[in-house]
Amino acid sequence: MKYLSILLVCLSLGLASTDVNAEGRAYPKTDEEFQKMVDALEWSIEPKTYEIVHSNAKFQLPEGFGMLFGHQAETYLFLNNGTEFSNIDALVLKGETSEELIFSFQETGYIKDDDWSDLDADLLLEGIIESTEESNAERIKNNISPLEVVGWVQEPVYDESANMVSWAIKARDADGDEVINAIALKLGRKGFNRITWVGAPNEYIPNGGLLEEASVRFKYDEGFKYTDFASTDKVAAFGLASLVAVSAGSKSGKGVALGLLATILAFGKKLWFIILIPFVALRKFFSRKTKTVQHKEPEE
């Protein structure tokens, strides 16, 4: 049974990918088993503000979107990727497109941004290319097309006023189909939340798109914002530039000073993951579900 469609790889930090049997469940072998798991997903589709407990944050869900939390979100990704993912706080799916957002918080401690000037985008891209080529062996083993990194769509940009770093990378598969992955790291007092945008290339909008909108709709609770830092708080052993390098997929450490490479790679080693664009079966089910509900006005 092959459900997988266009491949989007998000080479970034925060979601731990494990063997499909790591949690004791096997991938469904029949359409009936698959559909049973899909039907069991409990979508929150009322447009309002939802708590994302582990992140100490809230997200205002727009109309026409659906949201899954925790294990439900992990099950969705399992069905869509054939691989277990852990540390997922929430997943948001847009009904009219193939776009989705994945939220994952990492409690690293407060991340200082004073090393930002150490980031070298050209060297970082080299590291991402090397890491992608290394991971292609696993893709081929799982009957998934290998990827070639084309280059930056947007180099890493740090918005100091929003305490957020974002970037986007273009890649292509063996059939020549191009894909984009886009990531936003939103810094907080206790760590960072990674928002991953997954979608088709023609759906990606660099300015004013869904990823940017999501970063605005996602808000840390009072006392957990980056600006709420106190001198007694735990501070991460690595800075922002090192975090971005590993989050973007550079396992070689290219793009940052090497002094803290061992520390940041030890933290990020188990947090490597692959994400696929939602295939038709999941999108159709979600679309049917949203059409049966009379939405209420969003909460302020």
CSV table of N, CA and C in Angstrom, one decimal, residues 120-178:
chain,number,residue,atom,x,y,z
A,120,ASP,N,27.3,31.7,9.1
A,120,ASP,CA,27.7,31.9,7.7
A,120,ASP,C,26.8,31.1,6.8
A,121,ALA,N,25.9,31.8,6.1
A,121,ALA,CA,24.8,31.1,5.3
A,121,ALA,C,25.4,30.2,4.2
A,122,ASP,N,26.5,30.6,3.6
A,122,ASP,CA,27.1,29.8,2.5
A,122,ASP,C,27.6,28.5,3.1
A,123,LEU,N,28.4,28.5,4.2
A,123,LEU,CA,28.9,27.3,4.8
A,123,LEU,C,27.8,26.5,5.3
A,124,LEU,N,26.8,27.1,5.9
A,124,LEU,CA,25.6,26.4,6.4
A,124,LEU,C,24.9,25.6,5.3
A,125,LEU,N,24.8,26.2,4.2
A,125,LEU,CA,24.2,25.5,3.1
A,125,LEU,C,25.0,24.2,2.7
A,126,GLU,N,26.3,24.4,2.7
A,126,GLU,CA,27.2,23.2,2.4
A,126,GLU,C,26.9,22.1,3.4
A,127,GLY,N,26.8,22.4,4.7
A,127,GLY,CA,26.5,21.4,5.7
A,127,GLY,C,25.1,20.7,5.5
A,128,ILE,N,24.1,21.5,5.1
A,128,ILE,CA,22.8,21.0,4.8
A,128,ILE,C,22.8,20.0,3.6
A,129,ILE,N,23.6,20.4,2.6
A,129,ILE,CA,23.7,19.5,1.4
A,129,ILE,C,24.3,18.2,1.8
A,130,GLU,N,25.4,18.2,2.5
A,130,GLU,CA,26.1,17.0,3.0
A,130,GLU,C,25.2,16.1,3.8
A,131,SER,N,24.4,16.7,4.7
A,131,SER,CA,23.6,16.0,5.6
A,131,SER,C,22.4,15.4,4.8
A,132,THR,N,21.9,16.1,3.8
A,132,THR,CA,20.8,15.6,3.0
A,132,THR,C,21.3,14.4,2.2
A,133,GLU,N,22.5,14.5,1.6
A,133,GLU,CA,23.1,13.3,0.8
A,133,GLU,C,23.2,12.1,1.7
A,134,GLU,N,23.7,12.4,3.0
A,134,GLU,CA,23.9,11.3,3.9
A,134,GLU,C,22.6,10.6,4.2
A,135,SER,N,21.5,11.3,4.4
A,135,SER,CA,20.2,10.8,4.8
A,135,SER,C,19.4,10.1,3.6
A,136,ASN,N,19.9,10.4,2.3
A,136,ASN,CA,19.3,9.8,1.2
A,136,ASN,C,19.3,8.3,1.2
A,137,ALA,N,20.3,7.7,1.8
A,137,ALA,CA,20.4,6.2,1.9
A,137,ALA,C,19.2,5.7,2.6
A,138,GLU,N,18.8,6.3,3.7
A,138,GLU,CA,17.6,5.9,4.4
A,138,GLU,C,16.3,6.1,3.6
A,139,ARG,N,16.2,7.2,2.9
A,139,ARG,CA,15.1,7.4,2.1
A,139,ARG,C,14.9,6.3,1.0
A,140,ILE,N,16.0,6.0,0.3
A,140,ILE,CA,16.0,5.0,-0.7
A,140,ILE,C,15.6,3.6,-0.1
A,141,LYS,N,16.1,3.3,1.1
A,141,LYS,CA,15.8,2.1,1.8
A,141,LYS,C,14.3,2.0,2.1
A,142,ASN,N,13.6,3.1,2.3
A,142,ASN,CA,12.2,3.1,2.6
A,142,ASN,C,11.3,3.4,1.4
A,143,ASN,N,12.0,3.3,0.2
A,143,ASN,CA,11.2,3.5,-1.0
A,143,ASN,C,10.7,4.9,-1.2
A,144,ILE,N,11.5,5.8,-0.7
A,144,ILE,CA,11.2,7.3,-0.8
A,144,ILE,C,12.3,7.9,-1.7
A,145,SER,N,11.9,8.8,-2.6
A,145,SER,CA,12.8,9.4,-3.5
A,145,SER,C,13.9,10.2,-2.8
A,146,PRO,N,15.2,10.0,-3.2
A,146,PRO,CA,16.2,10.8,-2.6
A,146,PRO,C,16.1,12.3,-3.0
A,147,LEU,N,16.7,13.2,-2.2
A,147,LEU,CA,16.5,14.6,-2.5
A,147,LEU,C,17.9,15.3,-2.8
A,148,GLU,N,17.8,16.3,-3.6
A,148,GLU,CA,18.9,17.2,-3.9
A,148,GLU,C,18.6,18.6,-3.4
A,149,VAL,N,19.4,19.2,-2.6
A,149,VAL,CA,19.2,20.5,-2.2
A,149,VAL,C,19.5,21.5,-3.3
A,150,VAL,N,18.6,22.4,-3.7
A,150,VAL,CA,18.8,23.3,-4.7
A,150,VAL,C,19.5,24.6,-4.1
A,151,GLY,N,19.0,25.1,-3.0
A,151,GLY,CA,19.6,26.2,-2.4
A,151,GLY,C,18.6,27.0,-1.5
A,152,TRP,N,19.0,28.1,-1.0
A,152,TRP,CA,18.1,28.9,-0.2
A,152,TRP,C,17.0,29.5,-1.0
A,153,VAL,N,15.8,29.5,-0.4
A,153,VAL,CA,14.7,30.3,-0.9
A,153,VAL,C,14.8,31.6,-0.1
A,154,GLN,N,15.1,31.4,1.2
A,154,GLN,CA,15.3,32.6,2.1
A,154,GLN,C,16.4,32.2,3.1
A,155,GLU,N,17.5,32.9,3.1
A,155,GLU,CA,18.6,32.6,4.1
A,155,GLU,C,18.0,32.9,5.5
A,156,PRO,N,18.7,32.3,6.5
A,156,PRO,CA,18.2,32.6,7.9
A,156,PRO,C,18.2,34.1,8.2
A,157,VAL,N,17.0,34.5,8.7
A,157,VAL,CA,16.9,35.9,9.1
A,157,VAL,C,16.4,36.0,10.5
A,158,TYR,N,17.0,36.8,11.3
A,158,TYR,CA,16.7,37.0,12.7
A,158,TYR,C,15.9,38.3,12.9
A,159,ASP,N,14.7,38.2,13.3
A,159,ASP,CA,13.8,39.3,13.6
A,159,ASP,C,13.9,39.6,15.1
A,160,GLU,N,14.8,40.5,15.5
A,160,GLU,CA,15.0,40.7,16.9
A,160,GLU,C,13.8,41.2,17.6
A,161,SER,N,13.0,42.0,16.9
A,161,SER,CA,11.8,42.6,17.6
A,161,SER,C,10.8,41.5,17.9
A,162,ALA,N,10.7,40.4,17.0
A,162,ALA,CA,9.8,39.3,17.2
A,162,ALA,C,10.4,38.1,17.9
A,163,ASN,N,11.7,38.2,18.2
A,163,ASN,CA,12.5,37.1,18.8
A,163,ASN,C,12.3,35.8,18.0
A,164,MET,N,12.5,35.9,16.7
A,164,MET,CA,12.2,34.8,15.9
A,164,MET,C,13.2,34.7,14.7
A,165,VAL,N,13.6,33.5,14.4
A,165,VAL,CA,14.5,33.2,13.2
A,165,VAL,C,13.7,32.4,12.2
A,166,SER,N,13.8,32.7,10.9
A,166,SER,CA,13.1,32.0,9.9
A,166,SER,C,14.0,31.8,8.7
A,167,TRP,N,13.7,30.7,7.9
A,167,TRP,CA,14.4,30.4,6.7
A,167,TRP,C,13.6,29.5,5.9
A,168,ALA,N,14.0,29.3,4.6
A,168,ALA,CA,13.4,28.4,3.7
A,168,ALA,C,14.4,27.8,2.7
A,169,ILE,N,14.3,26.5,2.4
A,169,ILE,CA,15.2,25.9,1.5
A,169,ILE,C,14.4,25.1,0.4
A,170,LYS,N,15.0,25.2,-0.8
A,170,LYS,CA,14.3,24.4,-1.9
A,170,LYS,C,15.1,23.2,-2.2
A,171,ALA,N,14.4,22.1,-2.5
A,171,ALA,CA,15.1,20.8,-2.9
A,171,ALA,C,14.3,20.2,-4.0
A,172,ARG,N,14.8,19.2,-4.7
A,172,ARG,CA,14.1,18.5,-5.7
A,172,ARG,C,14.3,17.0,-5.5
A,173,ASP,N,13.3,16.2,-5.9
A,173,ASP,CA,13.4,14.8,-5.8
A,173,ASP,C,13.9,14.2,-7.1
A,174,ALA,N,14.0,12.9,-7.2
A,174,ALA,CA,14.6,12.2,-8.4
A,174,ALA,C,13.8,12.4,-9.6
A,175,ASP,N,12.5,12.8,-9.5
A,175,ASP,CA,11.6,13.0,-10.6
A,175,ASP,C,11.7,14.5,-11.1
A,176,GLY,N,12.5,15.3,-10.4
A,176,GLY,CA,12.6,16.7,-10.8
A,176,GLY,C,11.5,17.6,-10.1
A,177,ASP,N,10.7,17.0,-9.3
A,177,ASP,CA,9.7,17.8,-8.6
A,177,ASP,C,10.4,18.6,-7.4
A,178,GLU,N,10.1,19.9,-7.4
A,178,GLU,CA,10.8,20.8,-6.4
A,178,GLU,C,9.9,21.0,-5.2
